[in-house]
Short mmCIF file of N, CA and C in Angstrom, two decimals:
data_model
loop_
_atom_site.label_atom_id
_atom_site.label_comp_id
_atom_site.label_asym_id
_atom_site.label_seq_id
_atom_site.Cartn_x
_atom_site.Cartn_y
_atom_site.Cartn_z
N PRO I 983 6.58 135.99 79.06
CA PRO I 983 7.28 135.08 78.17
C PRO I 983 6.34 134.54 77.09
N VAL I 984 6.90 134.28 75.95
CA VAL I 984 6.15 133.75 74.83
C VAL I 984 6.06 132.23 74.97
N VAL I 985 4.86 131.73 74.86
CA VAL I 985 4.66 130.28 74.92
C VAL I 985 4.77 129.73 73.51
N GLN I 986 5.65 128.77 73.33
CA GLN I 986 5.83 128.17 72.02
C GLN I 986 5.08 126.84 71.98
N ILE I 987 4.24 126.71 71.00
CA ILE I 987 3.47 125.49 70.84
C ILE I 987 4.14 124.65 69.76
N ASN I 988 4.45 123.42 70.11
CA ASN I 988 5.06 122.53 69.13
C ASN I 988 4.04 122.12 68.08
N LYS I 989 4.52 122.01 66.86
CA LYS I 989 3.64 121.57 65.78
C LYS I 989 3.34 120.10 65.97
N LEU I 990 2.13 119.75 65.62
CA LEU I 990 1.73 118.35 65.68
C LEU I 990 2.29 117.59 64.49
N ASP I 991 2.38 116.30 64.63
CA ASP I 991 2.71 115.42 63.53
C ASP I 991 1.72 115.70 62.40
N PRO I 992 2.15 115.71 61.14
CA PRO I 992 1.22 116.00 60.04
C PRO I 992 -0.02 115.12 60.02
N LEU I 993 0.10 113.88 60.46
CA LEU I 993 -1.07 113.01 60.52
C LEU I 993 -2.13 113.59 61.44
N PHE I 994 -1.72 114.08 62.61
CA PHE I 994 -2.68 114.65 63.56
C PHE I 994 -3.23 115.98 63.06
N GLU I 995 -2.40 116.76 62.37
CA GLU I 995 -2.89 118.00 61.77
C GLU I 995 -3.99 117.68 60.76
N ASP I 996 -3.77 116.64 59.96
CA ASP I 996 -4.76 116.24 58.96
C ASP I 996 -6.05 115.75 59.63
N ILE I 997 -5.93 114.97 60.68
CA ILE I 997 -7.11 114.48 61.40
C ILE I 997 -7.90 115.64 61.99
N GLN I 998 -7.19 116.61 62.58
CA GLN I 998 -7.88 117.79 63.13
C GLN I 998 -8.64 118.53 62.04
N LYS I 999 -7.99 118.77 60.92
CA LYS I 999 -8.61 119.54 59.84
C LYS I 999 -9.81 118.79 59.27
N ARG I 1000 -9.67 117.48 59.07
CA ARG I 1000 -10.79 116.72 58.52
C ARG I 1000 -11.94 116.62 59.51
N THR I 1001 -11.63 116.56 60.78
CA THR I 1001 -12.70 116.55 61.80
C THR I 1001 -13.45 117.87 61.77
N PHE I 1002 -12.71 118.97 61.74
CA PHE I 1002 -13.35 120.27 61.62
C PHE I 1002 -14.24 120.32 60.38
N ASN I 1003 -13.68 119.89 59.24
CA ASN I 1003 -14.44 119.94 57.98
C ASN I 1003 -15.72 119.13 58.07
N PHE I 1004 -15.68 117.97 58.75
CA PHE I 1004 -16.90 117.18 58.88
C PHE I 1004 -18.00 118.01 59.54
N PHE I 1005 -17.67 118.62 60.66
CA PHE I 1005 -18.70 119.39 61.37
C PHE I 1005 -19.12 120.62 60.58
N TRP I 1006 -18.16 121.32 60.00
CA TRP I 1006 -18.48 122.54 59.25
C TRP I 1006 -19.33 122.23 58.03
N ASP I 1007 -18.98 121.16 57.31
CA ASP I 1007 -19.64 120.85 56.05
C ASP I 1007 -20.97 120.12 56.21
N THR I 1008 -21.13 119.36 57.29
CA THR I 1008 -22.37 118.58 57.42
C THR I 1008 -23.44 119.28 58.25
N ALA I 1009 -23.06 120.30 59.00
CA ALA I 1009 -24.05 121.03 59.81
C ALA I 1009 -25.01 121.78 58.90
N GLU I 1010 -26.24 121.84 59.32
CA GLU I 1010 -27.25 122.63 58.62
C GLU I 1010 -26.96 124.09 58.93
N PRO I 1011 -26.55 124.90 57.94
CA PRO I 1011 -26.12 126.28 58.23
C PRO I 1011 -27.20 127.19 58.81
N ASP I 1012 -28.47 126.91 58.53
CA ASP I 1012 -29.55 127.77 59.03
C ASP I 1012 -29.98 127.45 60.46
N THR I 1013 -29.59 126.26 60.95
CA THR I 1013 -30.00 125.86 62.29
C THR I 1013 -28.84 125.42 63.18
N GLY I 1014 -27.76 124.97 62.55
CA GLY I 1014 -26.62 124.44 63.31
C GLY I 1014 -26.77 122.97 63.66
N LEU I 1015 -27.86 122.34 63.24
CA LEU I 1015 -28.04 120.92 63.54
C LEU I 1015 -26.99 120.09 62.81
N VAL I 1016 -26.45 119.09 63.51
CA VAL I 1016 -25.37 118.26 62.99
C VAL I 1016 -25.86 116.81 62.95
N PRO I 1017 -25.58 116.11 61.85
CA PRO I 1017 -26.06 114.73 61.75
C PRO I 1017 -25.37 113.81 62.76
N ASP I 1018 -26.10 112.81 63.16
CA ASP I 1018 -25.54 111.80 64.04
C ASP I 1018 -24.61 110.88 63.27
N ARG I 1019 -24.90 110.63 62.01
CA ARG I 1019 -24.07 109.75 61.19
C ARG I 1019 -24.07 110.24 59.76
N TRP I 1020 -23.15 109.73 58.99
CA TRP I 1020 -22.97 110.16 57.61
C TRP I 1020 -22.66 108.93 56.78
N PRO I 1021 -23.08 108.78 55.55
CA PRO I 1021 -23.58 109.83 54.67
C PRO I 1021 -25.09 110.02 54.70
N LYS I 1022 -25.82 109.15 55.37
CA LYS I 1022 -27.27 109.33 55.42
C LYS I 1022 -27.63 110.01 56.74
N PRO I 1023 -27.87 111.31 56.70
CA PRO I 1023 -28.18 112.04 57.95
C PRO I 1023 -29.68 112.10 58.25
N PRO I 1024 -30.25 111.02 58.74
CA PRO I 1024 -31.70 111.06 58.96
C PRO I 1024 -32.11 111.94 60.13
N PHE I 1025 -31.18 112.18 61.05
CA PHE I 1025 -31.51 112.98 62.23
C PHE I 1025 -30.24 113.61 62.79
N ALA I 1026 -30.45 114.63 63.59
CA ALA I 1026 -29.34 115.34 64.22
C ALA I 1026 -29.11 114.76 65.61
N SER I 1027 -27.92 114.96 66.13
CA SER I 1027 -27.56 114.50 67.46
C SER I 1027 -27.17 115.69 68.32
N ILE I 1028 -27.77 115.80 69.50
CA ILE I 1028 -27.44 116.92 70.38
C ILE I 1028 -25.99 116.84 70.84
N ALA I 1029 -25.45 115.63 71.01
CA ALA I 1029 -24.04 115.47 71.39
C ALA I 1029 -23.13 115.93 70.24
N ALA I 1030 -23.48 115.56 69.01
CA ALA I 1030 -22.67 115.98 67.86
C ALA I 1030 -22.65 117.50 67.74
N ILE I 1031 -23.75 118.14 68.08
CA ILE I 1031 -23.79 119.60 68.05
C ILE I 1031 -22.80 120.17 69.07
N GLY I 1032 -22.73 119.56 70.24
CA GLY I 1032 -21.75 120.00 71.24
C GLY I 1032 -20.32 119.87 70.73
N PHE I 1033 -20.01 118.75 70.07
CA PHE I 1033 -18.68 118.56 69.50
C PHE I 1033 -18.41 119.59 68.41
N ALA I 1034 -19.44 119.88 67.61
CA ALA I 1034 -19.28 120.86 66.53
C ALA I 1034 -18.96 122.25 67.08
N LEU I 1035 -19.62 122.63 68.17
CA LEU I 1035 -19.34 123.95 68.77
C LEU I 1035 -17.86 124.09 69.10
N ASN I 1036 -17.30 123.04 69.70
CA ASN I 1036 -15.87 123.05 70.00
C ASN I 1036 -15.05 123.17 68.72
N ALA I 1037 -15.43 122.39 67.70
CA ALA I 1037 -14.69 122.39 66.45
C ALA I 1037 -14.69 123.77 65.79
N TYR I 1038 -15.79 124.50 65.88
CA TYR I 1038 -15.86 125.82 65.24
C TYR I 1038 -14.86 126.78 65.87
N ALA I 1039 -14.78 126.77 67.19
CA ALA I 1039 -13.81 127.65 67.86
C ALA I 1039 -12.38 127.23 67.52
N ILE I 1040 -12.13 125.95 67.48
CA ILE I 1040 -10.79 125.47 67.12
C ILE I 1040 -10.47 125.83 65.67
N GLY I 1041 -11.46 125.71 64.80
CA GLY I 1041 -11.27 126.10 63.40
C GLY I 1041 -10.92 127.57 63.26
N ALA I 1042 -11.56 128.41 64.06
CA ALA I 1042 -11.24 129.84 64.03
C ALA I 1042 -9.81 130.06 64.54
N GLU I 1043 -9.46 129.37 65.59
CA GLU I 1043 -8.13 129.52 66.18
C GLU I 1043 -7.04 129.06 65.20
N ARG I 1044 -7.33 128.03 64.44
CA ARG I 1044 -6.37 127.48 63.48
C ARG I 1044 -6.37 128.24 62.15
N GLY I 1045 -7.35 129.12 61.96
CA GLY I 1045 -7.41 129.90 60.72
C GLY I 1045 -8.13 129.19 59.58
N TRP I 1046 -8.90 128.14 59.89
CA TRP I 1046 -9.63 127.43 58.84
C TRP I 1046 -10.90 128.18 58.46
N VAL I 1047 -11.43 128.96 59.38
CA VAL I 1047 -12.51 129.90 59.13
C VAL I 1047 -12.17 131.15 59.96
N THR I 1048 -12.81 132.24 59.65
CA THR I 1048 -12.56 133.45 60.43
C THR I 1048 -13.31 133.35 61.76
N ARG I 1049 -12.90 134.16 62.70
CA ARG I 1049 -13.60 134.22 63.97
C ARG I 1049 -15.06 134.63 63.75
N ALA I 1050 -15.26 135.57 62.82
CA ALA I 1050 -16.62 136.04 62.53
C ALA I 1050 -17.48 134.90 61.95
N GLN I 1051 -16.91 134.07 61.08
CA GLN I 1051 -17.66 132.94 60.53
C GLN I 1051 -18.02 131.94 61.63
N ALA I 1052 -17.05 131.62 62.46
CA ALA I 1052 -17.29 130.67 63.55
C ALA I 1052 -18.33 131.24 64.52
N ARG I 1053 -18.19 132.50 64.86
CA ARG I 1053 -19.12 133.14 65.79
C ARG I 1053 -20.54 133.12 65.23
N ALA I 1054 -20.68 133.42 63.94
CA ALA I 1054 -22.01 133.42 63.32
C ALA I 1054 -22.63 132.02 63.35
N ARG I 1055 -21.84 131.00 63.06
CA ARG I 1055 -22.37 129.62 63.08
C ARG I 1055 -22.76 129.23 64.50
N VAL I 1056 -21.92 129.56 65.47
CA VAL I 1056 -22.23 129.23 66.86
C VAL I 1056 -23.48 129.96 67.32
N LEU I 1057 -23.57 131.24 67.02
CA LEU I 1057 -24.73 132.02 67.47
C LEU I 1057 -26.02 131.49 66.83
N THR I 1058 -25.97 131.17 65.54
CA THR I 1058 -27.13 130.58 64.87
C THR I 1058 -27.56 129.30 65.56
N THR I 1059 -26.59 128.44 65.87
CA THR I 1059 -26.87 127.16 66.51
C THR I 1059 -27.49 127.36 67.88
N LEU I 1060 -26.86 128.19 68.70
CA LEU I 1060 -27.36 128.39 70.06
C LEU I 1060 -28.74 129.02 70.08
N LYS I 1061 -28.96 130.01 69.23
CA LYS I 1061 -30.27 130.66 69.20
C LYS I 1061 -31.36 129.70 68.72
N PHE I 1062 -31.05 128.89 67.71
CA PHE I 1062 -32.04 127.94 67.22
C PHE I 1062 -32.44 126.97 68.33
N LEU I 1063 -31.45 126.39 68.99
CA LEU I 1063 -31.75 125.42 70.05
C LEU I 1063 -32.42 126.09 71.25
N HIS I 1064 -32.01 127.30 71.57
CA HIS I 1064 -32.60 128.05 72.68
C HIS I 1064 -34.10 128.27 72.45
N ASP I 1065 -34.47 128.54 71.21
CA ASP I 1065 -35.85 128.91 70.91
C ASP I 1065 -36.77 127.71 70.63
N LEU I 1066 -36.22 126.51 70.59
CA LEU I 1066 -37.07 125.34 70.38
C LEU I 1066 -37.96 125.12 71.60
N PRO I 1067 -39.16 124.58 71.38
CA PRO I 1067 -40.05 124.34 72.52
C PRO I 1067 -39.51 123.26 73.46
N GLN I 1068 -39.69 123.50 74.75
CA GLN I 1068 -39.35 122.55 75.80
C GLN I 1068 -40.62 122.28 76.58
N GLY I 1069 -40.79 121.06 77.04
CA GLY I 1069 -41.96 120.76 77.84
C GLY I 1069 -42.20 119.27 77.95
N PRO I 1070 -43.20 118.90 78.71
CA PRO I 1070 -43.48 117.47 78.94
C PRO I 1070 -44.06 116.75 77.72
N GLU I 1071 -44.53 117.48 76.72
CA GLU I 1071 -45.09 116.85 75.53
C GLU I 1071 -43.93 116.31 74.69
N SER I 1072 -43.78 115.01 74.65
CA SER I 1072 -42.59 114.42 74.03
C SER I 1072 -42.57 114.48 72.51
N SER I 1073 -43.71 114.64 71.87
CA SER I 1073 -43.71 114.63 70.41
C SER I 1073 -43.62 116.02 69.78
N THR I 1074 -43.81 117.06 70.56
CA THR I 1074 -43.81 118.41 69.99
C THR I 1074 -42.77 119.32 70.64
N THR I 1075 -41.74 118.73 71.21
CA THR I 1075 -40.69 119.51 71.87
C THR I 1075 -39.32 118.97 71.48
N ALA I 1076 -38.30 119.75 71.82
CA ALA I 1076 -36.91 119.33 71.61
C ALA I 1076 -36.30 118.83 72.90
N GLY I 1077 -36.99 119.08 74.02
CA GLY I 1077 -36.45 118.65 75.30
C GLY I 1077 -37.38 119.03 76.43
N TYR I 1078 -36.84 118.87 77.63
CA TYR I 1078 -37.63 119.14 78.82
C TYR I 1078 -36.72 119.62 79.93
N GLN I 1079 -37.09 120.74 80.55
CA GLN I 1079 -36.37 121.34 81.67
C GLN I 1079 -34.89 121.54 81.36
N GLY I 1080 -34.62 121.98 80.14
CA GLY I 1080 -33.25 122.28 79.74
C GLY I 1080 -32.51 121.13 79.10
N PHE I 1081 -32.97 119.92 79.32
CA PHE I 1081 -32.35 118.74 78.72
C PHE I 1081 -32.92 118.54 77.32
N PHE I 1082 -32.10 117.97 76.44
CA PHE I 1082 -32.53 117.73 75.06
C PHE I 1082 -32.67 116.24 74.80
N TYR I 1083 -33.52 115.94 73.82
CA TYR I 1083 -33.59 114.57 73.34
C TYR I 1083 -32.29 114.24 72.62
N HIS I 1084 -31.92 112.98 72.68
CA HIS I 1084 -30.68 112.52 72.06
C HIS I 1084 -30.65 112.87 70.58
N PHE I 1085 -31.75 112.60 69.88
CA PHE I 1085 -31.83 112.87 68.45
C PHE I 1085 -32.93 113.88 68.17
N LEU I 1086 -32.64 114.76 67.21
CA LEU I 1086 -33.58 115.80 66.80
C LEU I 1086 -33.84 115.70 65.31
N ASN I 1087 -35.06 116.02 64.91
CA ASN I 1087 -35.46 116.02 63.51
C ASN I 1087 -34.73 117.13 62.78
N PHE I 1088 -34.11 116.80 61.65
CA PHE I 1088 -33.36 117.81 60.89
C PHE I 1088 -34.24 118.95 60.40
N GLY I 1089 -35.46 118.67 60.05
CA GLY I 1089 -36.33 119.71 59.52
C GLY I 1089 -36.87 120.66 60.56
N THR I 1090 -37.19 120.13 61.76
CA THR I 1090 -37.88 120.95 62.76
C THR I 1090 -37.07 121.22 64.02
N GLY I 1091 -36.10 120.36 64.31
CA GLY I 1091 -35.36 120.47 65.57
C GLY I 1091 -36.07 119.80 66.73
N LEU I 1092 -37.24 119.23 66.48
CA LEU I 1092 -38.00 118.56 67.54
C LEU I 1092 -37.52 117.11 67.68
N ARG I 1093 -37.97 116.46 68.74
CA ARG I 1093 -37.60 115.08 69.03
C ARG I 1093 -37.74 114.20 67.79
N TYR I 1094 -36.72 113.39 67.55
CA TYR I 1094 -36.76 112.44 66.45
C TYR I 1094 -37.20 111.08 66.98
N GLY I 1095 -38.24 110.52 66.39
CA GLY I 1095 -38.70 109.18 66.75
C GLY I 1095 -39.01 109.06 68.23
N SER I 1096 -38.51 108.00 68.81
CA SER I 1096 -38.74 107.76 70.24
C SER I 1096 -37.44 107.89 71.03
N SER I 1097 -36.55 108.75 70.56
CA SER I 1097 -35.27 108.92 71.26
C SER I 1097 -35.50 109.42 72.68
N GLU I 1098 -34.56 109.08 73.54
CA GLU I 1098 -34.69 109.40 74.96
C GLU I 1098 -34.25 110.83 75.28
N LEU I 1099 -34.80 111.36 76.34
CA LEU I 1099 -34.33 112.61 76.92
C LEU I 1099 -32.99 112.26 77.57
N SER I 1100 -31.90 112.84 77.11
CA SER I 1100 -30.58 112.32 77.45
C SER I 1100 -29.76 113.27 78.30
N THR I 1101 -29.47 112.82 79.51
CA THR I 1101 -28.58 113.61 80.38
C THR I 1101 -27.16 113.59 79.85
N VAL I 1102 -26.70 112.45 79.38
CA VAL I 1102 -25.32 112.33 78.88
C VAL I 1102 -25.12 113.19 77.64
N ASP I 1103 -26.02 113.06 76.68
CA ASP I 1103 -25.87 113.81 75.44
C ASP I 1103 -26.08 115.31 75.65
N THR I 1104 -26.97 115.66 76.56
CA THR I 1104 -27.12 117.07 76.92
C THR I 1104 -25.84 117.59 77.56
N ALA I 1105 -25.20 116.78 78.39
CA ALA I 1105 -23.93 117.19 79.01
C ALA I 1105 -22.85 117.42 77.96
N LEU I 1106 -22.79 116.57 76.94
CA LEU I 1106 -21.82 116.77 75.86
C LEU I 1106 -22.12 118.05 75.09
N PHE I 1107 -23.40 118.30 74.88
CA PHE I 1107 -23.79 119.56 74.25
C PHE I 1107 -23.39 120.74 75.12
N MET I 1108 -23.68 120.66 76.42
CA MET I 1108 -23.36 121.75 77.33
C MET I 1108 -21.85 121.99 77.44
N ALA I 1109 -21.05 120.94 77.31
CA ALA I 1109 -19.60 121.13 77.30
C ALA I 1109 -19.20 122.03 76.14
N GLY I 1110 -19.81 121.82 74.99
CA GLY I 1110 -19.55 122.69 73.84
C GLY I 1110 -20.07 124.10 74.07
N VAL I 1111 -21.24 124.20 74.67
CA VAL I 1111 -21.83 125.52 74.97
C VAL I 1111 -20.90 126.31 75.89
N LEU I 1112 -20.42 125.67 76.93
CA LEU I 1112 -19.54 126.36 77.88
C LEU I 1112 -18.19 126.71 77.26
N PHE I 1113 -17.70 125.84 76.38
CA PHE I 1113 -16.43 126.13 75.71
C PHE I 1113 -16.54 127.38 74.85
N VAL I 1114 -17.58 127.44 74.00
CA VAL I 1114 -17.71 128.61 73.13
C VAL I 1114 -18.08 129.87 73.91
N GLN I 1115 -18.78 129.69 75.01
CA GLN I 1115 -19.09 130.86 75.85
C GLN I 1115 -17.80 131.49 76.37
N GLY I 1116 -16.84 130.67 76.74
CA GLY I 1116 -15.55 131.18 77.20
C GLY I 1116 -14.66 131.66 76.07
N TYR I 1117 -14.73 131.00 74.93
CA TYR I 1117 -13.87 131.36 73.80
C TYR I 1117 -14.27 132.71 73.20
N PHE I 1118 -15.54 132.91 72.98
CA PHE I 1118 -16.02 134.15 72.37
C PHE I 1118 -16.23 135.19 73.46
N ASP I 1119 -15.15 135.79 73.87
CA ASP I 1119 -15.14 136.68 75.03
C ASP I 1119 -15.02 138.16 74.66
N GLY I 1120 -15.30 138.49 73.42
CA GLY I 1120 -15.17 139.86 72.96
C GLY I 1120 -16.27 140.78 73.45
N ASP I 1121 -16.08 142.08 73.23
CA ASP I 1121 -17.03 143.09 73.67
C ASP I 1121 -18.07 143.46 72.62
N ASP I 1122 -17.96 142.89 71.43
CA ASP I 1122 -18.93 143.26 70.40
C ASP I 1122 -20.29 142.64 70.70
N ALA I 1123 -21.31 143.17 70.06
CA ALA I 1123 -22.69 142.78 70.36
C ALA I 1123 -22.95 141.30 70.12
N GLU I 1124 -22.41 140.74 69.04
CA GLU I 1124 -22.67 139.33 68.74
C GLU I 1124 -22.06 138.41 69.79
N GLU I 1125 -20.86 138.71 70.24
CA GLU I 1125 -20.24 137.84 71.24
C GLU I 1125 -20.93 137.98 72.60
N LYS I 1126 -21.40 139.16 72.89
CA LYS I 1126 -22.18 139.33 74.13
C LYS I 1126 -23.49 138.55 74.06
N GLU I 1127 -24.15 138.63 72.90
CA GLU I 1127 -25.39 137.88 72.73
C GLU I 1127 -25.14 136.38 72.81
N LEU I 1128 -24.07 135.93 72.18
CA LEU I 1128 -23.71 134.51 72.21
C LEU I 1128 -23.54 134.04 73.66
N ARG I 1129 -22.82 134.81 74.45
CA ARG I 1129 -22.60 134.43 75.86
C ARG I 1129 -23.91 134.41 76.64
N LYS I 1130 -24.81 135.34 76.36
CA LYS I 1130 -26.08 135.37 77.08
C LYS I 1130 -26.94 134.16 76.72
N VAL I 1131 -27.01 133.83 75.45
CA VAL I 1131 -27.81 132.68 75.03
C VAL I 1131 -27.20 131.40 75.61
N ALA I 1132 -25.88 131.30 75.59
CA ALA I 1132 -25.22 130.13 76.18
C ALA I 1132 -25.54 130.03 77.67
N ASP I 1133 -25.51 131.14 78.35
CA ASP I 1133 -25.82 131.14 79.78
C ASP I 1133 -27.27 130.72 80.04
N ASP I 1134 -28.18 131.21 79.21
CA ASP I 1134 -29.59 130.81 79.35
C ASP I 1134 -29.76 129.30 79.18
N LEU I 1135 -29.11 128.74 78.16
CA LEU I 1135 -29.20 127.30 77.92
C LEU I 1135 -28.66 126.52 79.12
N TYR I 1136 -27.54 126.95 79.63
CA TYR I 1136 -26.90 126.27 80.75
C TYR I 1136 -27.76 126.36 82.02
N ARG I 1137 -28.30 127.52 82.27
CA ARG I 1137 -29.10 127.71 83.49
C ARG I 1137 -30.41 126.93 83.46
N ARG I 1138 -30.94 126.68 82.28
CA ARG I 1138 -32.15 125.85 82.18
C ARG I 1138 -31.91 124.47 82.79
N VAL I 1139 -30.75 123.90 82.50
CA VAL I 1139 -30.41 122.58 83.02
C VAL I 1139 -30.22 122.65 84.53
N LEU I 1140 -29.58 123.70 84.99
CA LEU I 1140 -29.30 123.82 86.42
C LEU I 1140 -30.54 124.07 87.25
N ARG I 1141 -31.60 124.53 86.61
CA ARG I 1141 -32.85 124.76 87.35
C ARG I 1141 -33.70 123.50 87.44
N HIS I 1142 -33.23 122.44 86.85
CA HIS I 1142 -33.97 121.17 86.89
C HIS I 1142 -34.17 120.76 88.34
N PRO I 1143 -35.35 120.30 88.71
CA PRO I 1143 -35.63 119.97 90.11
C PRO I 1143 -34.75 118.86 90.68
N ASP I 1144 -34.15 118.05 89.83
CA ASP I 1144 -33.27 117.00 90.34
C ASP I 1144 -31.85 117.51 90.61
N THR I 1145 -31.59 118.78 90.40
CA THR I 1145 -30.27 119.35 90.67
C THR I 1145 -30.37 120.53 91.62
N PRO I 1146 -31.04 120.38 92.78
CA PRO I 1146 -31.26 121.53 93.65
C PRO I 1146 -29.97 122.15 94.20
N LEU I 1147 -28.95 121.36 94.44
CA LEU I 1147 -27.71 121.92 94.96
C LEU I 1147 -27.06 122.84 93.93
N LEU I 1148 -27.09 122.43 92.67
CA LEU I 1148 -26.52 123.27 91.64
C LEU I 1148 -27.35 124.53 91.45
N ALA I 1149 -28.67 124.39 91.47
CA ALA I 1149 -29.55 125.54 91.30
C ALA I 1149 -29.36 126.56 92.42
N LYS I 1150 -29.15 126.09 93.66
CA LYS I 1150 -28.94 127.01 94.78
C LYS I 1150 -27.62 127.76 94.64
N ALA I 1151 -26.64 127.15 93.98
CA ALA I 1151 -25.34 127.79 93.83
C ALA I 1151 -25.40 129.00 92.91
N LEU I 1152 -26.43 129.06 92.07
CA LEU I 1152 -26.58 130.19 91.16
C LEU I 1152 -27.13 131.36 91.93
#
């Protein structure tokens, strides 16, 4: 049977589109970093990046960008964050044991100021990672790579010594 989706009230359609546009337009296209606030984006937010990942897939589904455009932005974002240094050195890393600092420097992707290593904000980011990992389920090379990078990011968090039950489940 065909599932019919009711159209949203035009107000909600407008809010969805403007929300998508915020993430699409304010993200740094070469890294995927998203500002924590606007109009002065002094730093990126790992939670905002997670929200943006969701928005990109929704934008593709709604036809605001193509699937290929959304996939390219997501893959750029995931690869950039995946390749940032992680470690106990708080001033020269983006995170530690899979977790990210709440705020990241727009230029480098490394920890911004004295922001905390954030379980909550990393979880919001990971929610976006898992969403796009499931959404981009195609057999082409880019979608396969996207899923692998997403899986690597997710497994880094699960290997954290404070989550032994989750790590054993893998």
